[in-house]
């Protein structure tokens, strides 16, 4: 394994490592996660391993959107994506400020849920997202995803309005319209 993009040890939680998604290496793992019923808000249900690989290869080709595989103590635990809101459909729904960074988080399935895990992990991901001079994180979970919205509120995000993110229909990717709840965390 190469040097991590980000490595952070949190007392009582463990060591979190963040690496870019490798579409060839990680597609099968991600495919297994995103095709579970609990992943319905991620929007990749019904995809094949090849389709997952293609999505992350496309993401990897962009300079504005990035996908990361997150591990805790060596175990894969999440997908984290960051993006420049100015280059994303979310920019049609709010006034983007200099220093904004958009994020998406997908927690891996687990047989043994751990109290405080999501909040502990999000603390590290916030540190990572706000590195490099970024000053505000923008989240836009599905408006019906009460768990994600609750996690953001517990982590200090301020809720913004419900919005409708427009459909994206490009040769490389199709993303359906989405009713989302904006959430903001300022450094």
mmCIF file with all atom_site columns, C-alpha atoms in Angstrom:
data_model
loop_
_atom_site.group_PDB
_atom_site.id
_atom_site.type_symbol
_atom_site.label_atom_id
_atom_site.label_alt_id
_atom_site.label_comp_id
_atom_site.label_asym_id
_atom_site.label_entity_id
_atom_site.label_seq_id
_atom_site.pdbx_PDB_ins_code
_atom_site.Cartn_x
_atom_site.Cartn_y
_atom_site.Cartn_z
_atom_site.occupancy
_atom_site.B_iso_or_equiv
_atom_site.pdbx_formal_charge
_atom_site.auth_seq_id
_atom_site.auth_comp_id
_atom_site.auth_asym_id
_atom_site.auth_atom_id
_atom_site.pdbx_PDB_model_num
ATOM 1   C CA . UNK A 1 1   ? 0.000   0.000  0.000   1.00 0.00 ? 1   UNK A CA 1
ATOM 2   C CA . UNK A 1 2   ? 1.230   3.502  -0.803  1.00 0.00 ? 2   UNK A CA 1
ATOM 3   C CA . UNK A 1 3   ? 1.519   6.438  1.565   1.00 0.00 ? 3   UNK A CA 1
ATOM 4   C CA . UNK A 1 4   ? -1.935  7.513  2.788   1.00 0.00 ? 4   UNK A CA 1
ATOM 5   C CA . UNK A 1 5   ? -3.400  10.801 1.679   1.00 0.00 ? 5   UNK A CA 1
ATOM 6   C CA . UNK A 1 6   ? -4.419  11.410 5.299   1.00 0.00 ? 6   UNK A CA 1
ATOM 7   C CA . UNK A 1 7   ? -3.612  9.469  8.470   1.00 0.00 ? 7   UNK A CA 1
ATOM 8   C CA . UNK A 1 8   ? -4.985  10.462 11.859  1.00 0.00 ? 8   UNK A CA 1
ATOM 9   C CA . UNK A 1 9   ? -5.017  8.631  15.178  1.00 0.00 ? 9   UNK A CA 1
ATOM 10  C CA . UNK A 1 10  ? -7.846  9.471  17.554  1.00 0.00 ? 10  UNK A CA 1
ATOM 11  C CA . UNK A 1 11  ? -7.457  8.309  21.143  1.00 0.00 ? 11  UNK A CA 1
ATOM 12  C CA . UNK A 1 12  ? -10.133 5.774  22.010  1.00 0.00 ? 12  UNK A CA 1
ATOM 13  C CA . UNK A 1 13  ? -11.237 5.480  18.375  1.00 0.00 ? 13  UNK A CA 1
ATOM 14  C CA . UNK A 1 14  ? -8.271  4.216  16.362  1.00 0.00 ? 14  UNK A CA 1
ATOM 15  C CA . UNK A 1 15  ? -6.230  5.206  13.340  1.00 0.00 ? 15  UNK A CA 1
ATOM 16  C CA . UNK A 1 16  ? -8.112  6.488  10.318  1.00 0.00 ? 16  UNK A CA 1
ATOM 17  C CA . UNK A 1 17  ? -6.464  6.260  6.910   1.00 0.00 ? 17  UNK A CA 1
ATOM 18  C CA . UNK A 1 18  ? -7.837  8.004  3.814   1.00 0.00 ? 18  UNK A CA 1
ATOM 19  C CA . UNK A 1 19  ? -6.731  6.948  0.324   1.00 0.00 ? 19  UNK A CA 1
ATOM 20  C CA . UNK A 1 20  ? -8.074  7.756  -3.142  1.00 0.00 ? 20  UNK A CA 1
ATOM 21  C CA . UNK A 1 21  ? -10.466 5.076  -4.400  1.00 0.00 ? 21  UNK A CA 1
ATOM 22  C CA . UNK A 1 22  ? -8.653  2.753  -6.796  1.00 0.00 ? 22  UNK A CA 1
ATOM 23  C CA . UNK A 1 23  ? -11.462 1.861  -9.240  1.00 0.00 ? 23  UNK A CA 1
ATOM 24  C CA . UNK A 1 24  ? -9.938  -1.496 -10.226 1.00 0.00 ? 24  UNK A CA 1
ATOM 25  C CA . UNK A 1 25  ? -8.970  -2.588 -6.710  1.00 0.00 ? 25  UNK A CA 1
ATOM 26  C CA . UNK A 1 26  ? -11.994 -1.219 -4.816  1.00 0.00 ? 26  UNK A CA 1
ATOM 27  C CA . UNK A 1 27  ? -14.943 -1.725 -7.208  1.00 0.00 ? 27  UNK A CA 1
ATOM 28  C CA . UNK A 1 28  ? -15.954 -5.157 -5.887  1.00 0.00 ? 28  UNK A CA 1
ATOM 29  C CA . UNK A 1 29  ? -15.881 -3.982 -2.257  1.00 0.00 ? 29  UNK A CA 1
ATOM 30  C CA . UNK A 1 30  ? -17.857 -0.817 -2.985  1.00 0.00 ? 30  UNK A CA 1
ATOM 31  C CA . UNK A 1 31  ? -20.305 -2.765 -5.172  1.00 0.00 ? 31  UNK A CA 1
ATOM 32  C CA . UNK A 1 32  ? -21.133 -5.033 -2.232  1.00 0.00 ? 32  UNK A CA 1
ATOM 33  C CA . UNK A 1 33  ? -21.815 -2.040 -0.004  1.00 0.00 ? 33  UNK A CA 1
ATOM 34  C CA . UNK A 1 34  ? -23.888 0.108  -2.377  1.00 0.00 ? 34  UNK A CA 1
ATOM 35  C CA . UNK A 1 35  ? -26.183 -2.711 -3.458  1.00 0.00 ? 35  UNK A CA 1
ATOM 36  C CA . UNK A 1 36  ? -27.628 -3.323 -0.001  1.00 0.00 ? 36  UNK A CA 1
ATOM 37  C CA . UNK A 1 37  ? -31.116 -1.968 0.772   1.00 0.00 ? 37  UNK A CA 1
ATOM 38  C CA . UNK A 1 38  ? -29.642 0.337  3.443   1.00 0.00 ? 38  UNK A CA 1
ATOM 39  C CA . UNK A 1 39  ? -27.655 2.075  0.662   1.00 0.00 ? 39  UNK A CA 1
ATOM 40  C CA . UNK A 1 40  ? -30.741 3.276  -1.235  1.00 0.00 ? 40  UNK A CA 1
ATOM 41  C CA . UNK A 1 41  ? -29.879 6.955  -0.659  1.00 0.00 ? 41  UNK A CA 1
ATOM 42  C CA . UNK A 1 42  ? -26.439 6.466  -2.270  1.00 0.00 ? 42  UNK A CA 1
ATOM 43  C CA . UNK A 1 43  ? -28.177 5.925  -5.615  1.00 0.00 ? 43  UNK A CA 1
ATOM 44  C CA . UNK A 1 44  ? -26.100 3.020  -6.930  1.00 0.00 ? 44  UNK A CA 1
ATOM 45  C CA . UNK A 1 45  ? -28.438 0.130  -6.179  1.00 0.00 ? 45  UNK A CA 1
ATOM 46  C CA . UNK A 1 46  ? -28.701 -2.395 -9.001  1.00 0.00 ? 46  UNK A CA 1
ATOM 47  C CA . UNK A 1 47  ? -25.265 -1.583 -10.415 1.00 0.00 ? 47  UNK A CA 1
ATOM 48  C CA . UNK A 1 48  ? -22.757 -4.209 -11.518 1.00 0.00 ? 48  UNK A CA 1
ATOM 49  C CA . UNK A 1 49  ? -19.119 -4.322 -10.400 1.00 0.00 ? 49  UNK A CA 1
ATOM 50  C CA . UNK A 1 50  ? -18.126 -2.977 -13.840 1.00 0.00 ? 50  UNK A CA 1
ATOM 51  C CA . UNK A 1 51  ? -20.570 -0.070 -13.517 1.00 0.00 ? 51  UNK A CA 1
ATOM 52  C CA . UNK A 1 52  ? -19.181 0.795  -10.056 1.00 0.00 ? 52  UNK A CA 1
ATOM 53  C CA . UNK A 1 53  ? -15.654 0.651  -11.494 1.00 0.00 ? 53  UNK A CA 1
ATOM 54  C CA . UNK A 1 54  ? -16.728 2.959  -14.340 1.00 0.00 ? 54  UNK A CA 1
ATOM 55  C CA . UNK A 1 55  ? -18.349 5.476  -11.953 1.00 0.00 ? 55  UNK A CA 1
ATOM 56  C CA . UNK A 1 56  ? -15.201 5.702  -9.818  1.00 0.00 ? 56  UNK A CA 1
ATOM 57  C CA . UNK A 1 57  ? -12.928 5.769  -12.862 1.00 0.00 ? 57  UNK A CA 1
ATOM 58  C CA . UNK A 1 58  ? -14.949 8.725  -14.151 1.00 0.00 ? 58  UNK A CA 1
ATOM 59  C CA . UNK A 1 59  ? -14.759 10.406 -10.727 1.00 0.00 ? 59  UNK A CA 1
ATOM 60  C CA . UNK A 1 60  ? -11.002 9.763  -10.707 1.00 0.00 ? 60  UNK A CA 1
ATOM 61  C CA . UNK A 1 61  ? -10.663 11.539 -14.073 1.00 0.00 ? 61  UNK A CA 1
ATOM 62  C CA . UNK A 1 62  ? -12.116 14.788 -12.701 1.00 0.00 ? 62  UNK A CA 1
ATOM 63  C CA . UNK A 1 63  ? -10.143 17.553 -11.009 1.00 0.00 ? 63  UNK A CA 1
ATOM 64  C CA . UNK A 1 64  ? -13.226 18.823 -9.156  1.00 0.00 ? 64  UNK A CA 1
ATOM 65  C CA . UNK A 1 65  ? -14.641 15.613 -7.628  1.00 0.00 ? 65  UNK A CA 1
ATOM 66  C CA . UNK A 1 66  ? -12.730 13.005 -5.602  1.00 0.00 ? 66  UNK A CA 1
ATOM 67  C CA . UNK A 1 67  ? -13.554 9.604  -4.115  1.00 0.00 ? 67  UNK A CA 1
ATOM 68  C CA . UNK A 1 68  ? -11.769 8.169  -1.076  1.00 0.00 ? 68  UNK A CA 1
ATOM 69  C CA . UNK A 1 69  ? -11.767 4.836  0.692   1.00 0.00 ? 69  UNK A CA 1
ATOM 70  C CA . UNK A 1 70  ? -11.607 5.278  4.461   1.00 0.00 ? 70  UNK A CA 1
ATOM 71  C CA . UNK A 1 71  ? -10.141 2.638  6.766   1.00 0.00 ? 71  UNK A CA 1
ATOM 72  C CA . UNK A 1 72  ? -10.061 2.445  10.537  1.00 0.00 ? 72  UNK A CA 1
ATOM 73  C CA . UNK A 1 73  ? -7.274  0.327  11.954  1.00 0.00 ? 73  UNK A CA 1
ATOM 74  C CA . UNK A 1 74  ? -6.819  -1.215 8.500   1.00 0.00 ? 74  UNK A CA 1
ATOM 75  C CA . UNK A 1 75  ? -10.482 -2.153 7.928   1.00 0.00 ? 75  UNK A CA 1
ATOM 76  C CA . UNK A 1 76  ? -12.466 -0.412 5.159   1.00 0.00 ? 76  UNK A CA 1
ATOM 77  C CA . UNK A 1 77  ? -15.298 1.507  6.859   1.00 0.00 ? 77  UNK A CA 1
ATOM 78  C CA . UNK A 1 78  ? -16.530 4.212  4.470   1.00 0.00 ? 78  UNK A CA 1
ATOM 79  C CA . UNK A 1 79  ? -16.526 5.957  1.135   1.00 0.00 ? 79  UNK A CA 1
ATOM 80  C CA . UNK A 1 80  ? -15.945 9.698  1.377   1.00 0.00 ? 80  UNK A CA 1
ATOM 81  C CA . UNK A 1 81  ? -16.320 11.984 -1.600  1.00 0.00 ? 81  UNK A CA 1
ATOM 82  C CA . UNK A 1 82  ? -15.384 15.635 -1.861  1.00 0.00 ? 82  UNK A CA 1
ATOM 83  C CA . UNK A 1 83  ? -16.190 18.061 -4.635  1.00 0.00 ? 83  UNK A CA 1
ATOM 84  C CA . UNK A 1 84  ? -15.990 21.679 -5.677  1.00 0.00 ? 84  UNK A CA 1
ATOM 85  C CA . UNK A 1 85  ? -19.595 22.909 -5.290  1.00 0.00 ? 85  UNK A CA 1
ATOM 86  C CA . UNK A 1 86  ? -19.046 25.446 -8.085  1.00 0.00 ? 86  UNK A CA 1
ATOM 87  C CA . UNK A 1 87  ? -18.593 22.487 -10.492 1.00 0.00 ? 87  UNK A CA 1
ATOM 88  C CA . UNK A 1 88  ? -21.596 20.550 -9.182  1.00 0.00 ? 88  UNK A CA 1
ATOM 89  C CA . UNK A 1 89  ? -25.372 20.695 -9.513  1.00 0.00 ? 89  UNK A CA 1
ATOM 90  C CA . UNK A 1 90  ? -25.626 21.860 -5.898  1.00 0.00 ? 90  UNK A CA 1
ATOM 91  C CA . UNK A 1 91  ? -24.380 25.282 -7.075  1.00 0.00 ? 91  UNK A CA 1
ATOM 92  C CA . UNK A 1 92  ? -27.827 25.827 -8.604  1.00 0.00 ? 92  UNK A CA 1
ATOM 93  C CA . UNK A 1 93  ? -29.366 25.581 -5.121  1.00 0.00 ? 93  UNK A CA 1
ATOM 94  C CA . UNK A 1 94  ? -27.325 27.963 -2.948  1.00 0.00 ? 94  UNK A CA 1
ATOM 95  C CA . UNK A 1 95  ? -24.764 30.766 -3.152  1.00 0.00 ? 95  UNK A CA 1
ATOM 96  C CA . UNK A 1 96  ? -21.357 29.080 -3.261  1.00 0.00 ? 96  UNK A CA 1
ATOM 97  C CA . UNK A 1 97  ? -18.670 30.906 -1.274  1.00 0.00 ? 97  UNK A CA 1
ATOM 98  C CA . UNK A 1 98  ? -14.920 30.843 -1.832  1.00 0.00 ? 98  UNK A CA 1
ATOM 99  C CA . UNK A 1 99  ? -13.534 28.091 0.410   1.00 0.00 ? 99  UNK A CA 1
ATOM 100 C CA . UNK A 1 100 ? -16.606 25.820 0.163   1.00 0.00 ? 100 UNK A CA 1
ATOM 101 C CA . UNK A 1 101 ? -16.117 22.077 -0.253  1.00 0.00 ? 101 UNK A CA 1
ATOM 102 C CA . UNK A 1 102 ? -18.943 19.613 -0.819  1.00 0.00 ? 102 UNK A CA 1
ATOM 103 C CA . UNK A 1 103 ? -18.954 16.177 0.781   1.00 0.00 ? 103 UNK A CA 1
ATOM 104 C CA . UNK A 1 104 ? -20.737 12.830 0.536   1.00 0.00 ? 104 UNK A CA 1
ATOM 105 C CA . UNK A 1 105 ? -20.292 10.059 3.112   1.00 0.00 ? 105 UNK A CA 1
ATOM 106 C CA . UNK A 1 106 ? -21.291 6.420  2.875   1.00 0.00 ? 106 UNK A CA 1
ATOM 107 C CA . UNK A 1 107 ? -20.694 4.239  5.934   1.00 0.00 ? 107 UNK A CA 1
ATOM 108 C CA . UNK A 1 108 ? -19.917 0.602  5.240   1.00 0.00 ? 108 UNK A CA 1
ATOM 109 C CA . UNK A 1 109 ? -22.332 -2.009 6.544   1.00 0.00 ? 109 UNK A CA 1
ATOM 110 C CA . UNK A 1 110 ? -21.405 -3.619 9.836   1.00 0.00 ? 110 UNK A CA 1
ATOM 111 C CA . UNK A 1 111 ? -22.634 -6.676 11.717  1.00 0.00 ? 111 UNK A CA 1
ATOM 112 C CA . UNK A 1 112 ? -21.844 -4.999 15.048  1.00 0.00 ? 112 UNK A CA 1
ATOM 113 C CA . UNK A 1 113 ? -22.849 -1.310 15.175  1.00 0.00 ? 113 UNK A CA 1
ATOM 114 C CA . UNK A 1 114 ? -20.608 0.665  17.521  1.00 0.00 ? 114 UNK A CA 1
ATOM 115 C CA . UNK A 1 115 ? -21.938 3.561  19.592  1.00 0.00 ? 115 UNK A CA 1
ATOM 116 C CA . UNK A 1 116 ? -20.215 6.807  18.623  1.00 0.00 ? 116 UNK A CA 1
ATOM 117 C CA . UNK A 1 117 ? -18.560 5.345  15.525  1.00 0.00 ? 117 UNK A CA 1
ATOM 118 C CA . UNK A 1 118 ? -20.204 7.654  12.957  1.00 0.00 ? 118 UNK A CA 1
ATOM 119 C CA . UNK A 1 119 ? -19.463 10.782 14.974  1.00 0.00 ? 119 UNK A CA 1
ATOM 120 C CA . UNK A 1 120 ? -15.865 9.705  15.643  1.00 0.00 ? 120 UNK A CA 1
ATOM 121 C CA . UNK A 1 121 ? -15.243 9.003  11.984  1.00 0.00 ? 121 UNK A CA 1
ATOM 122 C CA . UNK A 1 122 ? -16.899 12.213 10.827  1.00 0.00 ? 122 UNK A CA 1
ATOM 123 C CA . UNK A 1 123 ? -14.600 14.217 13.128  1.00 0.00 ? 123 UNK A CA 1
ATOM 124 C CA . UNK A 1 124 ? -11.577 12.943 11.161  1.00 0.00 ? 124 UNK A CA 1
ATOM 125 C CA . UNK A 1 125 ? -13.299 13.461 7.807   1.00 0.00 ? 125 UNK A CA 1
ATOM 126 C CA . UNK A 1 126 ? -14.134 17.073 8.740   1.00 0.00 ? 126 UNK A CA 1
ATOM 127 C CA . UNK A 1 127 ? -10.456 17.687 9.584   1.00 0.00 ? 127 UNK A CA 1
ATOM 128 C CA . UNK A 1 128 ? -9.485  16.192 6.215   1.00 0.00 ? 128 UNK A CA 1
ATOM 129 C CA . UNK A 1 129 ? -12.102 18.156 4.241   1.00 0.00 ? 129 UNK A CA 1
ATOM 130 C CA . UNK A 1 130 ? -11.157 21.464 5.852   1.00 0.00 ? 130 UNK A CA 1
ATOM 131 C CA . UNK A 1 131 ? -7.444  21.029 5.181   1.00 0.00 ? 131 UNK A CA 1
ATOM 132 C CA . UNK A 1 132 ? -5.809  23.044 2.420   1.00 0.00 ? 132 UNK A CA 1
ATOM 133 C CA . UNK A 1 133 ? -7.545  26.331 3.177   1.00 0.00 ? 133 UNK A CA 1
ATOM 134 C CA . UNK A 1 134 ? -11.146 25.206 2.885   1.00 0.00 ? 134 UNK A CA 1
ATOM 135 C CA . UNK A 1 135 ? -13.415 27.084 5.295   1.00 0.00 ? 135 UNK A CA 1
ATOM 136 C CA . UNK A 1 136 ? -16.902 25.622 4.912   1.00 0.00 ? 136 UNK A CA 1
ATOM 137 C CA . UNK A 1 137 ? -18.284 22.144 4.283   1.00 0.00 ? 137 UNK A CA 1
ATOM 138 C CA . UNK A 1 138 ? -21.533 21.723 2.364   1.00 0.00 ? 138 UNK A CA 1
ATOM 139 C CA . UNK A 1 139 ? -23.521 18.524 2.720   1.00 0.00 ? 139 UNK A CA 1
ATOM 140 C CA . UNK A 1 140 ? -26.667 17.659 0.805   1.00 0.00 ? 140 UNK A CA 1
ATOM 141 C CA . UNK A 1 141 ? -28.083 14.353 2.038   1.00 0.00 ? 141 UNK A CA 1
ATOM 142 C CA . UNK A 1 142 ? -31.370 13.071 0.696   1.00 0.00 ? 142 UNK A CA 1
ATOM 143 C CA . UNK A 1 143 ? -34.124 14.958 2.530   1.00 0.00 ? 143 UNK A CA 1
ATOM 144 C CA . UNK A 1 144 ? -35.644 11.629 3.623   1.00 0.00 ? 144 UNK A CA 1
ATOM 145 C CA . UNK A 1 145 ? -32.354 10.319 5.088   1.00 0.00 ? 145 UNK A CA 1
ATOM 146 C CA . UNK A 1 146 ? -33.035 11.148 8.741   1.00 0.00 ? 146 UNK A CA 1
ATOM 147 C CA . UNK A 1 147 ? -29.966 9.242  9.981   1.00 0.00 ? 147 UNK A CA 1
ATOM 148 C CA . UNK A 1 148 ? -27.562 11.251 7.805   1.00 0.00 ? 148 UNK A CA 1
ATOM 149 C CA . UNK A 1 149 ? -29.212 14.555 8.705   1.00 0.00 ? 149 UNK A CA 1
ATOM 150 C CA . UNK A 1 150 ? -29.106 13.656 12.414  1.00 0.00 ? 150 UNK A CA 1
ATOM 151 C CA . UNK A 1 151 ? -25.402 12.784 12.184  1.00 0.00 ? 151 UNK A CA 1
ATOM 152 C CA . UNK A 1 152 ? -24.632 16.124 10.560  1.00 0.00 ? 152 UNK A CA 1
ATOM 153 C CA . UNK A 1 153 ? -26.563 18.049 13.233  1.00 0.00 ? 153 UNK A CA 1
ATOM 154 C CA . UNK A 1 154 ? -24.809 16.119 16.052  1.00 0.00 ? 154 UNK A CA 1
ATOM 155 C CA . UNK A 1 155 ? -21.490 16.964 14.392  1.00 0.00 ? 155 UNK A CA 1
ATOM 156 C CA . UNK A 1 156 ? -22.150 20.709 14.416  1.00 0.00 ? 156 UNK A CA 1
ATOM 157 C CA . UNK A 1 157 ? -23.611 21.316 10.959  1.00 0.00 ? 157 UNK A CA 1
ATOM 158 C CA . UNK A 1 158 ? -26.307 23.968 10.615  1.00 0.00 ? 158 UNK A CA 1
ATOM 159 C CA . UNK A 1 159 ? -29.260 22.865 8.530   1.00 0.00 ? 159 UNK A CA 1
ATOM 160 C CA . UNK A 1 160 ? -30.156 24.882 5.478   1.00 0.00 ? 160 UNK A CA 1
ATOM 161 C CA . UNK A 1 161 ? -33.250 24.610 3.309   1.00 0.00 ? 161 UNK A CA 1
ATOM 162 C CA . UNK A 1 162 ? -34.631 21.606 1.500   1.00 0.00 ? 162 UNK A CA 1
ATOM 163 C CA . UNK A 1 163 ? -33.792 21.927 -2.187  1.00 0.00 ? 163 UNK A CA 1
ATOM 164 C CA . UNK A 1 164 ? -34.230 19.933 -5.378  1.00 0.00 ? 164 UNK A CA 1
ATOM 165 C CA . UNK A 1 165 ? -30.920 19.064 -7.010  1.00 0.00 ? 165 UNK A CA 1
ATOM 166 C CA . UNK A 1 166 ? -31.480 18.946 -10.778 1.00 0.00 ? 166 UNK A CA 1
ATOM 167 C CA . UNK A 1 167 ? -30.990 15.826 -12.877 1.00 0.00 ? 167 UNK A CA 1
ATOM 168 C CA . UNK A 1 168 ? -27.573 15.345 -14.498 1.00 0.00 ? 168 UNK A CA 1
ATOM 169 C CA . UNK A 1 169 ? -27.641 13.492 -17.814 1.00 0.00 ? 169 UNK A CA 1
ATOM 170 C CA . UNK A 1 170 ? -24.204 13.301 -19.414 1.00 0.00 ? 170 UNK A CA 1
ATOM 171 C CA . UNK A 1 171 ? -22.637 10.585 -21.583 1.00 0.00 ? 171 UNK A CA 1
ATOM 172 C CA . UNK A 1 172 ? -20.374 9.607  -18.636 1.00 0.00 ? 172 UNK A CA 1
ATOM 173 C CA . UNK A 1 173 ? -22.950 9.707  -15.838 1.00 0.00 ? 173 UNK A CA 1
ATOM 174 C CA . UNK A 1 174 ? -26.663 9.977  -15.103 1.00 0.00 ? 174 UNK A CA 1
ATOM 175 C CA . UNK A 1 175 ? -27.788 11.286 -11.725 1.00 0.00 ? 175 UNK A CA 1
ATOM 176 C CA . UNK A 1 176 ? -31.536 11.635 -11.139 1.00 0.00 ? 176 UNK A CA 1
ATOM 177 C CA . UNK A 1 177 ? -33.153 14.672 -9.562  1.00 0.00 ? 177 UNK A CA 1
ATOM 178 C CA . UNK A 1 178 ? -32.857 14.589 -5.766  1.00 0.00 ? 178 UNK A CA 1
ATOM 179 C CA . UNK A 1 179 ? -34.750 16.288 -2.943  1.00 0.00 ? 179 UNK A CA 1
ATOM 180 C CA . UNK A 1 180 ? -31.948 17.181 -0.528  1.00 0.00 ? 180 UNK A CA 1
ATOM 181 C CA . UNK A 1 181 ? -31.428 19.001 2.756   1.00 0.00 ? 181 UNK A CA 1
ATOM 182 C CA . UNK A 1 182 ? -28.508 21.406 2.694   1.00 0.00 ? 182 UNK A CA 1
ATOM 183 C CA . UNK A 1 183 ? -26.217 21.452 5.736   1.00 0.00 ? 183 UNK A CA 1
ATOM 184 C CA . UNK A 1 184 ? -23.217 23.700 6.423   1.00 0.00 ? 184 UNK A CA 1
ATOM 185 C CA . UNK A 1 185 ? -20.243 23.524 8.774   1.00 0.00 ? 185 UNK A CA 1
ATOM 186 C CA . UNK A 1 186 ? -17.995 26.590 8.936   1.00 0.00 ? 186 UNK A CA 1
ATOM 187 C CA . UNK A 1 187 ? -14.456 26.363 10.318  1.00 0.00 ? 187 UNK A CA 1
#
